């Protein structure tokens, strides 16, 4: 039996909030600790994000699956809708809403922890075809990874694998791999190292949606029965806990 939806949605809210707090907070710390070396700042930000993501999957995965990402949740719904696995449409709406709200709260929390204004719209423009292409690649790779792990029965590796992928994608993509519409929206609320200007958000989100569609096509070719394992994305989360 699936855990109650409010319980799962609250886990998605908290997990996404802590993920964005890690992204933004480590970016602020990196900028303060290494003010003259942008490369080192990015390295510090990437390592902290990758480690936090792995830990958060371990923390919240048994409750909600630890999607923390509307594209992952949407693909989970799309692939599982006919097989009777994955999220229902109602659950998808709840997950995406919780993830987006959590991302905003996470950015505000990070700002407050570093004694900055709770909300300051980012002035960092991130736009251009190369960045959008990078977001397509980053998002598609992430989605294929989590569904490949589920289909091949390797979800125990998800915390390390997903964290490693995102940490690496900070460096091999020109966009530094947002790969997540909720996180993208949340990062618009902070005018710090990890921020993105509100005007740049629609382009990134559109590219991430395209990345999700590319992933669906790739999964159809490489893992045609991925829908059967949609309940195990990012990690299994169906059984009620024993009293």
PDB file of C-alpha atoms in Angstrom:
ATOM      1  CA  UNK A   1       0.000   0.000   0.000  1.00  0.00           C
ATOM      2  CA  UNK A   2       1.245   3.468  -0.853  1.00  0.00           C
ATOM      3  CA  UNK A   3       1.981   5.919   1.928  1.00  0.00           C
ATOM      4  CA  UNK A   4      -0.576   8.714   2.380  1.00  0.00           C
ATOM      5  CA  UNK A   5      -0.188  11.473  -0.195  1.00  0.00           C
ATOM      6  CA  UNK A   6       0.147  14.339   2.332  1.00  0.00           C
ATOM      7  CA  UNK A   7       2.997  12.471   3.992  1.00  0.00           C
ATOM      8  CA  UNK A   8       4.763  11.922   0.687  1.00  0.00           C
ATOM      9  CA  UNK A   9       4.166  15.493  -0.474  1.00  0.00           C
ATOM     10  CA  UNK A  10       5.583  16.854   2.776  1.00  0.00           C
ATOM     11  CA  UNK A  11       8.710  14.752   2.202  1.00  0.00           C
ATOM     12  CA  UNK A  12       9.039  16.174  -1.314  1.00  0.00           C
ATOM     13  CA  UNK A  13       8.594  19.685   0.094  1.00  0.00           C
ATOM     14  CA  UNK A  14      11.208  19.234   2.818  1.00  0.00           C
ATOM     15  CA  UNK A  15      13.647  17.359   0.614  1.00  0.00           C
ATOM     16  CA  UNK A  16      13.523  19.922  -2.170  1.00  0.00           C
ATOM     17  CA  UNK A  17      13.813  22.765   0.357  1.00  0.00           C
ATOM     18  CA  UNK A  18      16.939  21.241   1.877  1.00  0.00           C
ATOM     19  CA  UNK A  19      18.376  20.545  -1.569  1.00  0.00           C
ATOM     20  CA  UNK A  20      17.992  24.173  -2.626  1.00  0.00           C
ATOM     21  CA  UNK A  21      19.284  25.339   0.755  1.00  0.00           C
ATOM     22  CA  UNK A  22      22.385  23.232   0.075  1.00  0.00           C
ATOM     23  CA  UNK A  23      22.787  24.602  -3.459  1.00  0.00           C
ATOM     24  CA  UNK A  24      22.311  28.242  -2.472  1.00  0.00           C
ATOM     25  CA  UNK A  25      24.004  28.048   0.916  1.00  0.00           C
ATOM     26  CA  UNK A  26      27.116  26.348  -0.398  1.00  0.00           C
ATOM     27  CA  UNK A  27      27.238  28.895  -3.212  1.00  0.00           C
ATOM     28  CA  UNK A  28      27.180  31.751  -0.703  1.00  0.00           C
ATOM     29  CA  UNK A  29      29.836  30.087   1.442  1.00  0.00           C
ATOM     30  CA  UNK A  30      32.013  29.394  -1.595  1.00  0.00           C
ATOM     31  CA  UNK A  31      31.814  33.000  -2.759  1.00  0.00           C
ATOM     32  CA  UNK A  32      32.818  34.219   0.701  1.00  0.00           C
ATOM     33  CA  UNK A  33      35.594  31.690   1.263  1.00  0.00           C
ATOM     34  CA  UNK A  34      37.107  31.887  -2.238  1.00  0.00           C
ATOM     35  CA  UNK A  35      36.182  35.369  -3.434  1.00  0.00           C
ATOM     36  CA  UNK A  36      38.807  35.604  -6.177  1.00  0.00           C
ATOM     37  CA  UNK A  37      38.559  32.110  -7.679  1.00  0.00           C
ATOM     38  CA  UNK A  38      35.330  31.333  -9.531  1.00  0.00           C
ATOM     39  CA  UNK A  39      36.519  27.866 -10.485  1.00  0.00           C
ATOM     40  CA  UNK A  40      37.101  26.957  -6.861  1.00  0.00           C
ATOM     41  CA  UNK A  41      33.721  28.424  -5.960  1.00  0.00           C
ATOM     42  CA  UNK A  42      32.034  26.159  -8.498  1.00  0.00           C
ATOM     43  CA  UNK A  43      33.956  23.138  -7.245  1.00  0.00           C
ATOM     44  CA  UNK A  44      32.921  23.810  -3.653  1.00  0.00           C
ATOM     45  CA  UNK A  45      29.316  24.356  -4.721  1.00  0.00           C
ATOM     46  CA  UNK A  46      29.259  21.174  -6.806  1.00  0.00           C
ATOM     47  CA  UNK A  47      30.755  18.954  -4.099  1.00  0.00           C
ATOM     48  CA  UNK A  48      28.372  20.223  -1.423  1.00  0.00           C
ATOM     49  CA  UNK A  49      25.362  19.801  -3.722  1.00  0.00           C
ATOM     50  CA  UNK A  50      26.308  16.276  -4.779  1.00  0.00           C
ATOM     51  CA  UNK A  51      26.852  15.133  -1.199  1.00  0.00           C
ATOM     52  CA  UNK A  52      23.667  16.773   0.051  1.00  0.00           C
ATOM     53  CA  UNK A  53      21.604  15.248  -2.752  1.00  0.00           C
ATOM     54  CA  UNK A  54      22.821  11.755  -1.966  1.00  0.00           C
ATOM     55  CA  UNK A  55      22.069  12.207   1.734  1.00  0.00           C
ATOM     56  CA  UNK A  56      18.605  13.625   1.044  1.00  0.00           C
ATOM     57  CA  UNK A  57      17.711  10.682  -1.192  1.00  0.00           C
ATOM     58  CA  UNK A  58      18.640   8.377   1.668  1.00  0.00           C
ATOM     59  CA  UNK A  59      16.602  10.481   4.091  1.00  0.00           C
ATOM     60  CA  UNK A  60      13.386  10.953   2.133  1.00  0.00           C
ATOM     61  CA  UNK A  61      13.491   8.208  -0.496  1.00  0.00           C
ATOM     62  CA  UNK A  62      11.639   5.606   1.584  1.00  0.00           C
ATOM     63  CA  UNK A  63       8.789   8.076   2.095  1.00  0.00           C
ATOM     64  CA  UNK A  64       8.247   9.669  -1.317  1.00  0.00           C
ATOM     65  CA  UNK A  65      10.824   8.214  -3.669  1.00  0.00           C
ATOM     66  CA  UNK A  66      12.892  11.421  -3.366  1.00  0.00           C
ATOM     67  CA  UNK A  67      11.975  12.845  -6.748  1.00  0.00           C
ATOM     68  CA  UNK A  68      12.634  16.471  -5.727  1.00  0.00           C
ATOM     69  CA  UNK A  69      12.057  17.343  -9.399  1.00  0.00           C
ATOM     70  CA  UNK A  70       8.834  17.946 -11.367  1.00  0.00           C
ATOM     71  CA  UNK A  71      10.342  16.487 -14.546  1.00  0.00           C
ATOM     72  CA  UNK A  72      11.199  13.216 -12.796  1.00  0.00           C
ATOM     73  CA  UNK A  73       7.688  13.134 -11.330  1.00  0.00           C
ATOM     74  CA  UNK A  74       6.077  13.945 -14.689  1.00  0.00           C
ATOM     75  CA  UNK A  75       7.982  11.202 -16.497  1.00  0.00           C
ATOM     76  CA  UNK A  76       7.095   8.814 -13.673  1.00  0.00           C
ATOM     77  CA  UNK A  77       3.416   9.625 -14.222  1.00  0.00           C
ATOM     78  CA  UNK A  78       3.661   9.441 -18.003  1.00  0.00           C
ATOM     79  CA  UNK A  79       5.407   6.079 -18.140  1.00  0.00           C
ATOM     80  CA  UNK A  80       3.340   4.509 -15.385  1.00  0.00           C
ATOM     81  CA  UNK A  81      -0.113   5.763 -16.310  1.00  0.00           C
ATOM     82  CA  UNK A  82      -1.064   2.695 -18.385  1.00  0.00           C
ATOM     83  CA  UNK A  83       0.860   0.138 -16.374  1.00  0.00           C
ATOM     84  CA  UNK A  84      -0.766   1.234 -13.121  1.00  0.00           C
ATOM     85  CA  UNK A  85       2.594   2.121 -11.619  1.00  0.00           C
ATOM     86  CA  UNK A  86       4.175   5.441 -10.739  1.00  0.00           C
ATOM     87  CA  UNK A  87       2.274   8.579  -9.802  1.00  0.00           C
ATOM     88  CA  UNK A  88      -1.351   9.329 -10.591  1.00  0.00           C
ATOM     89  CA  UNK A  89      -2.250  12.717 -12.077  1.00  0.00           C
ATOM     90  CA  UNK A  90      -3.409  13.894  -8.640  1.00  0.00           C
ATOM     91  CA  UNK A  91      -0.166  12.776  -7.067  1.00  0.00           C
ATOM     92  CA  UNK A  92       1.840  14.489  -9.809  1.00  0.00           C
ATOM     93  CA  UNK A  93       0.148  17.809  -9.070  1.00  0.00           C
ATOM     94  CA  UNK A  94       0.787  17.380  -5.347  1.00  0.00           C
ATOM     95  CA  UNK A  95       4.432  16.456  -5.889  1.00  0.00           C
ATOM     96  CA  UNK A  96       5.153  19.303  -8.324  1.00  0.00           C
ATOM     97  CA  UNK A  97       3.445  21.845  -6.075  1.00  0.00           C
ATOM     98  CA  UNK A  98       5.340  20.629  -3.020  1.00  0.00           C
ATOM     99  CA  UNK A  99       8.645  20.588  -4.888  1.00  0.00           C
ATOM    100  CA  UNK A 100       8.235  24.119  -6.192  1.00  0.00           C
ATOM    101  CA  UNK A 101       7.123  25.506  -2.845  1.00  0.00           C
ATOM    102  CA  UNK A 102       9.955  23.693  -1.111  1.00  0.00           C
ATOM    103  CA  UNK A 103      12.510  25.105  -3.544  1.00  0.00           C
ATOM    104  CA  UNK A 104      11.405  28.667  -2.816  1.00  0.00           C
ATOM    105  CA  UNK A 105      11.497  28.055   0.932  1.00  0.00           C
ATOM    106  CA  UNK A 106      14.957  26.515   0.601  1.00  0.00           C
ATOM    107  CA  UNK A 107      16.338  29.591  -1.141  1.00  0.00           C
ATOM    108  CA  UNK A 108      14.840  31.871   1.512  1.00  0.00           C
ATOM    109  CA  UNK A 109      16.231  29.641   4.269  1.00  0.00           C
ATOM    110  CA  UNK A 110      19.740  29.767   2.814  1.00  0.00           C
ATOM    111  CA  UNK A 111      19.616  33.555   2.539  1.00  0.00           C
ATOM    112  CA  UNK A 112      18.507  33.873   6.144  1.00  0.00           C
ATOM    113  CA  UNK A 113      21.190  31.476   7.401  1.00  0.00           C
ATOM    114  CA  UNK A 114      23.834  33.712   5.841  1.00  0.00           C
ATOM    115  CA  UNK A 115      22.256  36.920   7.166  1.00  0.00           C
ATOM    116  CA  UNK A 116      21.026  38.101   3.776  1.00  0.00           C
ATOM    117  CA  UNK A 117      17.611  39.502   2.840  1.00  0.00           C
ATOM    118  CA  UNK A 118      15.086  36.657   2.797  1.00  0.00           C
ATOM    119  CA  UNK A 119      14.139  37.384  -0.805  1.00  0.00           C
ATOM    120  CA  UNK A 120      16.275  39.223  -3.340  1.00  0.00           C
ATOM    121  CA  UNK A 121      15.549  38.594  -7.010  1.00  0.00           C
ATOM    122  CA  UNK A 122      18.631  37.304  -8.765  1.00  0.00           C
ATOM    123  CA  UNK A 123      20.333  39.553 -11.281  1.00  0.00           C
ATOM    124  CA  UNK A 124      22.337  36.742 -12.879  1.00  0.00           C
ATOM    125  CA  UNK A 125      21.198  36.391 -16.478  1.00  0.00           C
ATOM    126  CA  UNK A 126      21.479  32.850 -17.794  1.00  0.00           C
ATOM    127  CA  UNK A 127      20.171  32.776 -21.343  1.00  0.00           C
ATOM    128  CA  UNK A 128      21.230  31.580 -24.770  1.00  0.00           C
ATOM    129  CA  UNK A 129      20.950  28.523 -26.957  1.00  0.00           C
ATOM    130  CA  UNK A 130      24.078  26.916 -25.530  1.00  0.00           C
ATOM    131  CA  UNK A 131      22.712  27.075 -21.985  1.00  0.00           C
ATOM    132  CA  UNK A 132      19.328  25.755 -23.045  1.00  0.00           C
ATOM    133  CA  UNK A 133      20.998  22.867 -24.877  1.00  0.00           C
ATOM    134  CA  UNK A 134      23.008  22.135 -21.735  1.00  0.00           C
ATOM    135  CA  UNK A 135      19.799  21.963 -19.715  1.00  0.00           C
ATOM    136  CA  UNK A 136      18.268  19.539 -22.216  1.00  0.00           C
ATOM    137  CA  UNK A 137      21.329  17.293 -21.913  1.00  0.00           C
ATOM    138  CA  UNK A 138      21.549  17.558 -18.120  1.00  0.00           C
ATOM    139  CA  UNK A 139      17.852  16.841 -17.562  1.00  0.00           C
ATOM    140  CA  UNK A 140      17.637  14.004 -20.060  1.00  0.00           C
ATOM    141  CA  UNK A 141      20.683  12.317 -18.567  1.00  0.00           C
ATOM    142  CA  UNK A 142      19.318  12.615 -15.037  1.00  0.00           C
ATOM    143  CA  UNK A 143      15.926  11.152 -15.932  1.00  0.00           C
ATOM    144  CA  UNK A 144      17.393   8.267 -17.918  1.00  0.00           C
ATOM    145  CA  UNK A 145      19.744   7.510 -15.030  1.00  0.00           C
ATOM    146  CA  UNK A 146      17.046   7.226 -12.358  1.00  0.00           C
ATOM    147  CA  UNK A 147      14.754   5.097 -14.520  1.00  0.00           C
ATOM    148  CA  UNK A 148      17.625   2.894 -15.688  1.00  0.00           C
ATOM    149  CA  UNK A 149      18.573   2.249 -12.062  1.00  0.00           C
ATOM    150  CA  UNK A 150      14.987   1.341 -11.208  1.00  0.00           C
ATOM    151  CA  UNK A 151      14.482  -0.915 -14.235  1.00  0.00           C
ATOM    152  CA  UNK A 152      17.747  -2.790 -13.650  1.00  0.00           C
ATOM    153  CA  UNK A 153      17.146  -3.273  -9.931  1.00  0.00           C
ATOM    154  CA  UNK A 154      20.006  -1.040  -8.823  1.00  0.00           C
ATOM    155  CA  UNK A 155      18.095   1.556  -6.823  1.00  0.00           C
ATOM    156  CA  UNK A 156      20.416   0.997  -3.866  1.00  0.00           C
ATOM    157  CA  UNK A 157      23.017   2.867  -5.920  1.00  0.00           C
ATOM    158  CA  UNK A 158      20.707   5.831  -6.570  1.00  0.00           C
ATOM    159  CA  UNK A 159      21.959   8.148  -3.787  1.00  0.00           C
ATOM    160  CA  UNK A 160      25.573   7.845  -4.932  1.00  0.00           C
ATOM    161  CA  UNK A 161      24.801   7.687  -8.657  1.00  0.00           C
ATOM    162  CA  UNK A 162      22.409  10.637  -8.766  1.00  0.00           C
ATOM    163  CA  UNK A 163      24.666  12.743  -6.560  1.00  0.00           C
ATOM    164  CA  UNK A 164      27.673  11.871  -8.722  1.00  0.00           C
ATOM    165  CA  UNK A 165      25.819  12.709 -11.933  1.00  0.00           C
ATOM    166  CA  UNK A 166      24.700  16.122 -10.716  1.00  0.00           C
ATOM    167  CA  UNK A 167      28.142  16.879  -9.306  1.00  0.00           C
ATOM    168  CA  UNK A 168      29.758  15.996 -12.620  1.00  0.00           C
ATOM    169  CA  UNK A 169      27.122  17.841 -14.650  1.00  0.00           C
ATOM    170  CA  UNK A 170      28.043  21.056 -12.839  1.00  0.00           C
ATOM    171  CA  UNK A 171      31.235  20.827 -14.863  1.00  0.00           C
ATOM    172  CA  UNK A 172      30.392  19.201 -18.184  1.00  0.00           C
ATOM    173  CA  UNK A 173      27.404  21.476 -18.928  1.00  0.00           C
ATOM    174  CA  UNK A 174      27.688  25.186 -19.648  1.00  0.00           C
ATOM    175  CA  UNK A 175      24.570  25.869 -17.550  1.00  0.00           C
ATOM    176  CA  UNK A 176      26.026  24.151 -14.445  1.00  0.00           C
ATOM    177  CA  UNK A 177      23.158  21.669 -14.626  1.00  0.00           C
ATOM    178  CA  UNK A 178      20.051  23.029 -12.948  1.00  0.00           C
ATOM    179  CA  UNK A 179      18.107  20.115 -14.537  1.00  0.00           C
ATOM    180  CA  UNK A 180      15.063  20.812 -12.364  1.00  0.00           C
ATOM    181  CA  UNK A 181      12.200  23.295 -12.884  1.00  0.00           C
ATOM    182  CA  UNK A 182      11.442  23.607  -9.155  1.00  0.00           C
ATOM    183  CA  UNK A 183      15.071  24.287  -8.270  1.00  0.00           C
ATOM    184  CA  UNK A 184      15.289  26.779 -11.134  1.00  0.00           C
ATOM    185  CA  UNK A 185      12.308  28.722  -9.796  1.00  0.00           C
ATOM    186  CA  UNK A 186      13.659  28.634  -6.252  1.00  0.00           C
ATOM    187  CA  UNK A 187      17.053  29.940  -7.326  1.00  0.00           C
ATOM    188  CA  UNK A 188      15.420  33.043  -8.800  1.00  0.00           C
ATOM    189  CA  UNK A 189      14.648  34.164  -5.234  1.00  0.00           C
ATOM    190  CA  UNK A 190      18.291  34.668  -4.236  1.00  0.00           C
ATOM    191  CA  UNK A 191      20.741  37.193  -5.640  1.00  0.00           C
ATOM    192  CA  UNK A 192      23.769  35.064  -4.830  1.00  0.00           C
ATOM    193  CA  UNK A 193      26.260  32.773  -6.581  1.00  0.00           C
ATOM    194  CA  UNK A 194      23.618  30.144  -7.425  1.00  0.00           C
ATOM    195  CA  UNK A 195      20.888  32.575  -8.509  1.00  0.00           C
ATOM    196  CA  UNK A 196      19.167  32.909 -11.865  1.00  0.00           C
ATOM    197  CA  UNK A 197      17.374  36.044 -13.031  1.00  0.00           C
ATOM    198  CA  UNK A 198      13.577  35.610 -13.163  1.00  0.00           C
ATOM    199  CA  UNK A 199      13.595  36.526 -16.849  1.00  0.00           C
ATOM    200  CA  UNK A 200      15.910  33.575 -17.523  1.00  0.00           C
ATOM    201  CA  UNK A 201      13.709  31.037 -15.738  1.00  0.00           C
ATOM    202  CA  UNK A 202      11.201  30.306 -18.574  1.00  0.00           C
ATOM    203  CA  UNK A 203      13.971  29.382 -21.021  1.00  0.00           C
ATOM    204  CA  UNK A 204      15.569  27.011 -18.537  1.00  0.00           C
ATOM    205  CA  UNK A 205      12.266  25.389 -17.593  1.00  0.00           C
ATOM    206  CA  UNK A 206      11.301  24.914 -21.241  1.00  0.00           C
ATOM    207  CA  UNK A 207      14.666  23.282 -21.936  1.00  0.00           C
ATOM    208  CA  UNK A 208      14.222  20.987 -18.928  1.00  0.00           C
ATOM    209  CA  UNK A 209      10.805  19.907 -20.194  1.00  0.00           C
ATOM    210  CA  UNK A 210      12.369  19.123 -23.568  1.00  0.00           C
ATOM    211  CA  UNK A 211      15.020  17.139 -21.734  1.00  0.00           C
ATOM    212  CA  UNK A 212      12.277  15.118 -20.084  1.00  0.00           C
ATOM    213  CA  UNK A 213      10.746  14.351 -23.485  1.00  0.00           C
ATOM    214  CA  UNK A 214      14.143  13.303 -24.838  1.00  0.00           C
ATOM    215  CA  UNK A 215      14.493  10.995 -21.846  1.00  0.00           C
ATOM    216  CA  UNK A 216      11.102   9.394 -22.540  1.00  0.00           C
ATOM    217  CA  UNK A 217      12.199   8.659 -26.110  1.00  0.00           C
ATOM    218  CA  UNK A 218      15.544   7.292 -24.943  1.00  0.00           C
ATOM    219  CA  UNK A 219      13.897   5.057 -22.369  1.00  0.00           C
ATOM    220  CA  UNK A 220      11.518   3.698 -25.007  1.00  0.00           C
ATOM    221  CA  UNK A 221      14.539   2.650 -27.058  1.00  0.00           C
ATOM    222  CA  UNK A 222      16.836   1.412 -24.303  1.00  0.00           C
ATOM    223  CA  UNK A 223      14.483   0.368 -21.488  1.00  0.00           C
ATOM    224  CA  UNK A 224      11.129  -0.365 -23.173  1.00  0.00           C
ATOM    225  CA  UNK A 225       9.671  -1.854 -19.974  1.00  0.00           C
ATOM    226  CA  UNK A 226      10.720   1.008 -17.701  1.00  0.00           C
ATOM    227  CA  UNK A 227       7.078   1.686 -16.810  1.00  0.00           C
ATOM    228  CA  UNK A 228       6.971  -1.552 -14.851  1.00  0.00           C
ATOM    229  CA  UNK A 229       9.477  -0.096 -12.381  1.00  0.00           C
ATOM    230  CA  UNK A 230       8.012   3.404 -12.066  1.00  0.00           C
ATOM    231  CA  UNK A 231       7.063   2.704  -8.455  1.00  0.00           C
ATOM    232  CA  UNK A 232      10.764   2.403  -7.623  1.00  0.00           C
ATOM    233  CA  UNK A 233      11.834   5.870  -8.843  1.00  0.00           C
ATOM    234  CA  UNK A 234      14.106   7.336  -7.508  1.00  0.00           C
ATOM    235  CA  UNK A 235      14.096   4.612  -4.847  1.00  0.00           C
ATOM    236  CA  UNK A 236      11.303   2.218  -3.787  1.00  0.00           C
ATOM    237  CA  UNK A 237       8.701   3.866  -1.571  1.00  0.00           C
ATOM    238  CA  UNK A 238       5.519   1.796  -1.644  1.00  0.00           C
ATOM    239  CA  UNK A 239       5.395  -0.294   1.515  1.00  0.00           C
ATOM    240  CA  UNK A 240       3.810   1.069   4.653  1.00  0.00           C
ATOM    241  CA  UNK A 241       6.094   0.979   7.647  1.00  0.00           C
ATOM    242  CA  UNK A 242       5.313  -1.716  10.191  1.00  0.00           C
ATOM    243  CA  UNK A 243       3.958  -0.411  13.495  1.00  0.00           C
TER     244      UNK A 243
END
